[in-house]
C-alpha cells in the first residue's frame, strides 16, 4: 500500500492554536503525520524545554490517531529519510512568511530532491498568531487564552509563578 508520511517540523515554543489547526488539516490529508521539534534551534534561549514542549504537544494531539510527536537534531532532510517521510508540512500565514518558507523549501529540495514541501494555510482567525507574539503578550499580562490550547495557558502561568 502506498501511504504518505509527512513531517511537521518546528520550534513550537510554545504550541499555538495555529499550529494545532495545521496539524488537524495535515492529519486529514496524509496517512501519518510526525510533529518534529527541533532540538538545536538557533532562535536563542527557549521559554519551554524540549521535553516540556514534547509533553504539551503529545497531550494536545492525543485525539489524532495518525499523529505522533518526536524531536530531531541536524538537517531536516536527514531526519525525513531516517523516518521514511516523503513530505514536509509547513504553514503559511501571510505573504511575509513566504520568502523564508520558499528559501527553506528550495534548500531542502536541493539537499533531497525526493522530499516535497506541502504548504497549508491555517484558519484565518490564526493568521497573526505566532509563538513569539504569544510569549510577548502573555509576559505583559495580555489574554492569549483564545490563541493557545488551555494546557499551554496552564504551563505559561506556571512559568510566570
Ligand atoms: O518553527 P520554525 O522555527 O519556523 O521551524 C524551523 C525549522 C525547524 C523547520 C527549520 O529551522 C529546520 O528545518 N531546521 C533544521 C535544520 C535544517 O534542515 N536546515 C536546512 C533547511 S533550510
PDB file of C-alpha atoms and ligand atoms in Angstrom:
ATOM      1  CA  UNK A   1       0.000   0.000   0.000  1.00  0.00           C
ATOM      2  CA  UNK A   2       1.286   3.492  -0.854  1.00  0.00           C
ATOM      3  CA  UNK A   3       0.965   5.541   2.317  1.00  0.00           C
ATOM      4  CA  UNK A   4       2.160   9.106   2.773  1.00  0.00           C
ATOM      5  CA  UNK A   5       4.090  10.068   5.862  1.00  0.00           C
ATOM      6  CA  UNK A   6       4.805  13.758   6.399  1.00  0.00           C
ATOM      7  CA  UNK A   7       6.811  15.682   8.961  1.00  0.00           C
ATOM      8  CA  UNK A   8       5.571  18.886  10.528  1.00  0.00           C
ATOM      9  CA  UNK A   9       8.792  20.427  11.879  1.00  0.00           C
ATOM     10  CA  UNK A  10       9.184  23.482  14.065  1.00  0.00           C
ATOM     11  CA  UNK A  11      10.277  25.073  17.291  1.00  0.00           C
ATOM     12  CA  UNK A  12       6.810  25.124  18.886  1.00  0.00           C
ATOM     13  CA  UNK A  13       7.859  27.370  21.801  1.00  0.00           C
ATOM     14  CA  UNK A  14       5.008  27.106  22.640  1.00  0.00           C
ATOM     15  CA  UNK A  15       2.398  25.255  20.562  1.00  0.00           C
ATOM     16  CA  UNK A  16      -0.343  27.644  19.385  1.00  0.00           C
ATOM     17  CA  UNK A  17      -3.847  27.108  18.064  1.00  0.00           C
ATOM     18  CA  UNK A  18      -2.414  27.992  14.648  1.00  0.00           C
ATOM     19  CA  UNK A  19      -0.045  25.011  14.885  1.00  0.00           C
ATOM     20  CA  UNK A  20      -2.910  22.803  16.082  1.00  0.00           C
ATOM     21  CA  UNK A  21      -5.101  23.965  13.214  1.00  0.00           C
ATOM     22  CA  UNK A  22      -2.374  22.997  10.760  1.00  0.00           C
ATOM     23  CA  UNK A  23      -1.863  19.627  12.451  1.00  0.00           C
ATOM     24  CA  UNK A  24      -5.592  18.901  12.065  1.00  0.00           C
ATOM     25  CA  UNK A  25      -5.502  19.884   8.383  1.00  0.00           C
ATOM     26  CA  UNK A  26      -2.329  17.899   7.727  1.00  0.00           C
ATOM     27  CA  UNK A  27      -3.586  14.817   9.552  1.00  0.00           C
ATOM     28  CA  UNK A  28      -6.687  14.815   7.379  1.00  0.00           C
ATOM     29  CA  UNK A  29      -4.733  14.549   4.114  1.00  0.00           C
ATOM     30  CA  UNK A  30      -1.680  12.406   4.919  1.00  0.00           C
ATOM     31  CA  UNK A  31      -1.649   8.907   6.383  1.00  0.00           C
ATOM     32  CA  UNK A  32       0.868   9.632   9.104  1.00  0.00           C
ATOM     33  CA  UNK A  33       1.951  12.996  10.443  1.00  0.00           C
ATOM     34  CA  UNK A  34       5.069  13.307  12.580  1.00  0.00           C
ATOM     35  CA  UNK A  35       5.292  16.553  14.544  1.00  0.00           C
ATOM     36  CA  UNK A  36       9.030  17.078  14.994  1.00  0.00           C
ATOM     37  CA  UNK A  37      10.500  19.566  17.468  1.00  0.00           C
ATOM     38  CA  UNK A  38      13.928  20.916  16.518  1.00  0.00           C
ATOM     39  CA  UNK A  39      16.332  20.364  19.439  1.00  0.00           C
ATOM     40  CA  UNK A  40      19.214  22.589  18.301  1.00  0.00           C
ATOM     41  CA  UNK A  41      17.206  25.693  17.428  1.00  0.00           C
ATOM     42  CA  UNK A  42      19.142  28.848  16.576  1.00  0.00           C
ATOM     43  CA  UNK A  43      16.319  31.008  17.904  1.00  0.00           C
ATOM     44  CA  UNK A  44      18.028  31.695  21.253  1.00  0.00           C
ATOM     45  CA  UNK A  45      17.030  30.531  24.703  1.00  0.00           C
ATOM     46  CA  UNK A  46      13.574  28.930  24.551  1.00  0.00           C
ATOM     47  CA  UNK A  47      10.895  29.521  27.186  1.00  0.00           C
ATOM     48  CA  UNK A  48       9.968  25.833  27.341  1.00  0.00           C
ATOM     49  CA  UNK A  49      12.487  22.986  27.352  1.00  0.00           C
ATOM     50  CA  UNK A  50      12.287  20.385  24.593  1.00  0.00           C
ATOM     51  CA  UNK A  51      10.780  17.753  26.993  1.00  0.00           C
ATOM     52  CA  UNK A  52       8.162  20.310  28.111  1.00  0.00           C
ATOM     53  CA  UNK A  53       7.222  21.096  24.516  1.00  0.00           C
ATOM     54  CA  UNK A  54       7.116  17.404  23.656  1.00  0.00           C
ATOM     55  CA  UNK A  55       4.767  16.710  26.559  1.00  0.00           C
ATOM     56  CA  UNK A  56       2.452  19.619  25.704  1.00  0.00           C
ATOM     57  CA  UNK A  57       2.183  18.683  22.028  1.00  0.00           C
ATOM     58  CA  UNK A  58       1.665  14.992  22.831  1.00  0.00           C
ATOM     59  CA  UNK A  59      -1.226  15.904  25.114  1.00  0.00           C
ATOM     60  CA  UNK A  60      -2.744  18.291  22.554  1.00  0.00           C
ATOM     61  CA  UNK A  61      -2.611  15.845  19.614  1.00  0.00           C
ATOM     62  CA  UNK A  62      -3.691  12.726  21.523  1.00  0.00           C
ATOM     63  CA  UNK A  63      -7.073  12.950  19.750  1.00  0.00           C
ATOM     64  CA  UNK A  64      -5.465  12.257  16.350  1.00  0.00           C
ATOM     65  CA  UNK A  65      -4.647   8.562  15.868  1.00  0.00           C
ATOM     66  CA  UNK A  66      -2.304   9.224  12.924  1.00  0.00           C
ATOM     67  CA  UNK A  67      -0.217  11.946  14.597  1.00  0.00           C
ATOM     68  CA  UNK A  68       2.967  11.257  16.554  1.00  0.00           C
ATOM     69  CA  UNK A  69       5.365  13.681  18.206  1.00  0.00           C
ATOM     70  CA  UNK A  70       9.141  13.471  18.384  1.00  0.00           C
ATOM     71  CA  UNK A  71      12.294  15.600  18.378  1.00  0.00           C
ATOM     72  CA  UNK A  72      15.127  15.922  15.892  1.00  0.00           C
ATOM     73  CA  UNK A  73      18.553  17.439  15.521  1.00  0.00           C
ATOM     74  CA  UNK A  74      20.603  18.335  12.466  1.00  0.00           C
ATOM     75  CA  UNK A  75      19.232  18.517   8.954  1.00  0.00           C
ATOM     76  CA  UNK A  76      15.540  18.048   8.367  1.00  0.00           C
ATOM     77  CA  UNK A  77      16.200  16.092   5.165  1.00  0.00           C
ATOM     78  CA  UNK A  78      18.298  13.564   7.110  1.00  0.00           C
ATOM     79  CA  UNK A  79      15.576  13.162   9.702  1.00  0.00           C
ATOM     80  CA  UNK A  80      12.962  12.757   6.947  1.00  0.00           C
ATOM     81  CA  UNK A  81      14.998   9.998   5.328  1.00  0.00           C
ATOM     82  CA  UNK A  82      15.505   8.328   8.692  1.00  0.00           C
ATOM     83  CA  UNK A  83      11.758   8.112   9.381  1.00  0.00           C
ATOM     84  CA  UNK A  84      10.743   7.423   5.782  1.00  0.00           C
ATOM     85  CA  UNK A  85       8.807  10.652   5.270  1.00  0.00           C
ATOM     86  CA  UNK A  86       8.064  11.815   1.734  1.00  0.00           C
ATOM     87  CA  UNK A  87       6.902  15.291   2.616  1.00  0.00           C
ATOM     88  CA  UNK A  88       7.369  18.232   4.937  1.00  0.00           C
ATOM     89  CA  UNK A  89       4.314  20.169   6.042  1.00  0.00           C
ATOM     90  CA  UNK A  90       4.649  23.905   6.668  1.00  0.00           C
ATOM     91  CA  UNK A  91       2.109  26.612   7.368  1.00  0.00           C
ATOM     92  CA  UNK A  92       1.949  29.919   5.529  1.00  0.00           C
ATOM     93  CA  UNK A  93       0.072  32.600   7.435  1.00  0.00           C
ATOM     94  CA  UNK A  94       0.800  35.664   5.315  1.00  0.00           C
ATOM     95  CA  UNK A  95       2.898  36.791   2.367  1.00  0.00           C
ATOM     96  CA  UNK A  96       5.605  37.747   4.870  1.00  0.00           C
ATOM     97  CA  UNK A  97       6.121  34.047   5.657  1.00  0.00           C
ATOM     98  CA  UNK A  98       6.597  33.225   2.006  1.00  0.00           C
ATOM     99  CA  UNK A  99      10.205  34.259   1.438  1.00  0.00           C
ATOM    100  CA  UNK A 100      11.583  32.334   4.411  1.00  0.00           C
ATOM    101  CA  UNK A 101       9.458  29.297   3.613  1.00  0.00           C
ATOM    102  CA  UNK A 102      10.387  29.398  -0.084  1.00  0.00           C
ATOM    103  CA  UNK A 103      14.098  29.514   0.753  1.00  0.00           C
ATOM    104  CA  UNK A 104      13.797  26.606   3.173  1.00  0.00           C
ATOM    105  CA  UNK A 105      11.740  24.535   0.740  1.00  0.00           C
ATOM    106  CA  UNK A 106      14.219  25.148  -2.082  1.00  0.00           C
ATOM    107  CA  UNK A 107      17.229  24.373   0.125  1.00  0.00           C
ATOM    108  CA  UNK A 108      15.572  21.171   1.305  1.00  0.00           C
ATOM    109  CA  UNK A 109      14.803  20.264  -2.323  1.00  0.00           C
ATOM    110  CA  UNK A 110      18.448  20.864  -3.233  1.00  0.00           C
ATOM    111  CA  UNK A 111      19.540  18.620  -0.360  1.00  0.00           C
ATOM    112  CA  UNK A 112      16.964  15.940  -1.170  1.00  0.00           C
ATOM    113  CA  UNK A 113      15.033  16.239  -4.459  1.00  0.00           C
ATOM    114  CA  UNK A 114      12.672  13.449  -3.385  1.00  0.00           C
ATOM    115  CA  UNK A 115      11.346  15.318  -0.351  1.00  0.00           C
ATOM    116  CA  UNK A 116       8.348  17.513  -1.134  1.00  0.00           C
ATOM    117  CA  UNK A 117       7.224  20.516   0.906  1.00  0.00           C
ATOM    118  CA  UNK A 118       3.476  20.881   1.345  1.00  0.00           C
ATOM    119  CA  UNK A 119       2.149  24.307   2.303  1.00  0.00           C
ATOM    120  CA  UNK A 120      -1.167  24.768   4.034  1.00  0.00           C
ATOM    121  CA  UNK A 121      -2.863  27.867   5.377  1.00  0.00           C
ATOM    122  CA  UNK A 122      -4.230  27.922   8.907  1.00  0.00           C
ATOM    123  CA  UNK A 123      -7.733  29.235   9.629  1.00  0.00           C
ATOM    124  CA  UNK A 124      -7.976  32.972   9.013  1.00  0.00           C
ATOM    125  CA  UNK A 125      -8.518  33.659  12.712  1.00  0.00           C
ATOM    126  CA  UNK A 126      -4.978  32.427  13.451  1.00  0.00           C
ATOM    127  CA  UNK A 127      -3.123  34.181  10.634  1.00  0.00           C
ATOM    128  CA  UNK A 128      -1.497  36.695  13.016  1.00  0.00           C
ATOM    129  CA  UNK A 129      -0.659  34.179  15.761  1.00  0.00           C
ATOM    130  CA  UNK A 130       2.965  33.279  16.411  1.00  0.00           C
ATOM    131  CA  UNK A 131       4.740  31.684  19.379  1.00  0.00           C
ATOM    132  CA  UNK A 132       6.875  34.814  19.691  1.00  0.00           C
ATOM    133  CA  UNK A 133       3.828  37.103  19.986  1.00  0.00           C
ATOM    134  CA  UNK A 134       2.104  34.738  22.419  1.00  0.00           C
ATOM    135  CA  UNK A 135       5.105  34.826  24.773  1.00  0.00           C
ATOM    136  CA  UNK A 136       5.442  38.602  24.500  1.00  0.00           C
ATOM    137  CA  UNK A 137       1.762  39.358  25.104  1.00  0.00           C
ATOM    138  CA  UNK A 138       1.451  36.846  27.954  1.00  0.00           C
ATOM    139  CA  UNK A 139       4.539  38.276  29.682  1.00  0.00           C
ATOM    140  CA  UNK A 140       2.909  41.705  29.647  1.00  0.00           C
ATOM    141  CA  UNK A 141      -0.342  40.380  31.149  1.00  0.00           C
ATOM    142  CA  UNK A 142      -2.381  40.102  27.934  1.00  0.00           C
ATOM    143  CA  UNK A 143      -5.081  37.467  27.468  1.00  0.00           C
ATOM    144  CA  UNK A 144      -3.959  34.842  24.953  1.00  0.00           C
ATOM    145  CA  UNK A 145      -6.417  32.146  26.045  1.00  0.00           C
ATOM    146  CA  UNK A 146      -8.212  32.073  22.664  1.00  0.00           C
ATOM    147  CA  UNK A 147      -4.950  31.569  20.802  1.00  0.00           C
ATOM    148  CA  UNK A 148      -3.280  28.612  22.536  1.00  0.00           C
ATOM    149  CA  UNK A 149      -4.632  25.347  23.964  1.00  0.00           C
ATOM    150  CA  UNK A 150      -5.686  25.500  27.664  1.00  0.00           C
ATOM    151  CA  UNK A 151      -2.799  23.212  28.629  1.00  0.00           C
ATOM    152  CA  UNK A 152      -0.353  25.782  27.245  1.00  0.00           C
ATOM    153  CA  UNK A 153      -2.019  28.545  29.257  1.00  0.00           C
ATOM    154  CA  UNK A 154      -1.564  26.441  32.400  1.00  0.00           C
ATOM    155  CA  UNK A 155       2.131  25.948  31.632  1.00  0.00           C
ATOM    156  CA  UNK A 156       2.618  29.645  30.831  1.00  0.00           C
ATOM    157  CA  UNK A 157       1.033  30.548  34.178  1.00  0.00           C
ATOM    158  CA  UNK A 158       3.201  28.010  35.994  1.00  0.00           C
ATOM    159  CA  UNK A 159       6.325  29.540  34.418  1.00  0.00           C
ATOM    160  CA  UNK A 160       5.236  33.008  35.480  1.00  0.00           C
ATOM    161  CA  UNK A 161       4.956  31.641  39.030  1.00  0.00           C
TER     162      UNK A 161
HETATM  163  O1  LIG B   1       9.198  26.859  13.845  1.00  0.00           O
HETATM  164  P1  LIG B   1      10.298  27.276  12.945  1.00  0.00           P
HETATM  165  O2  LIG B   1      11.411  27.895  13.743  1.00  0.00           O
HETATM  166  O3  LIG B   1       9.834  28.154  11.849  1.00  0.00           O
HETATM  167  O4  LIG B   1      10.900  25.935  12.261  1.00  0.00           O
HETATM  168  C1  LIG B   1      12.083  25.984  11.512  1.00  0.00           C
HETATM  169  C2  LIG B   1      12.579  24.574  11.154  1.00  0.00           C
HETATM  170  C3  LIG B   1      12.717  23.718  12.393  1.00  0.00           C
HETATM  171  C4  LIG B   1      11.595  23.936  10.198  1.00  0.00           C
HETATM  172  C5  LIG B   1      13.947  24.738  10.436  1.00  0.00           C
HETATM  173  O5  LIG B   1      14.781  25.583  11.203  1.00  0.00           O
HETATM  174  C6  LIG B   1      14.683  23.421  10.193  1.00  0.00           C
HETATM  175  O6  LIG B   1      14.233  22.579   9.471  1.00  0.00           O
HETATM  176  N1  LIG B   1      15.849  23.254  10.843  1.00  0.00           N
HETATM  177  C7  LIG B   1      16.671  22.076  10.720  1.00  0.00           C
HETATM  178  C8  LIG B   1      17.992  22.374  10.056  1.00  0.00           C
HETATM  179  C9  LIG B   1      17.868  22.264   8.546  1.00  0.00           C
HETATM  180  O7  LIG B   1      17.492  21.264   7.993  1.00  0.00           O
HETATM  181  N2  LIG B   1      18.253  23.359   7.856  1.00  0.00           N
HETATM  182  C10 LIG B   1      18.207  23.399   6.410  1.00  0.00           C
HETATM  183  C11 LIG B   1      16.847  23.812   5.858  1.00  0.00           C
HETATM  184  S1  LIG B   1      16.891  25.478   5.414  1.00  0.00           S
END
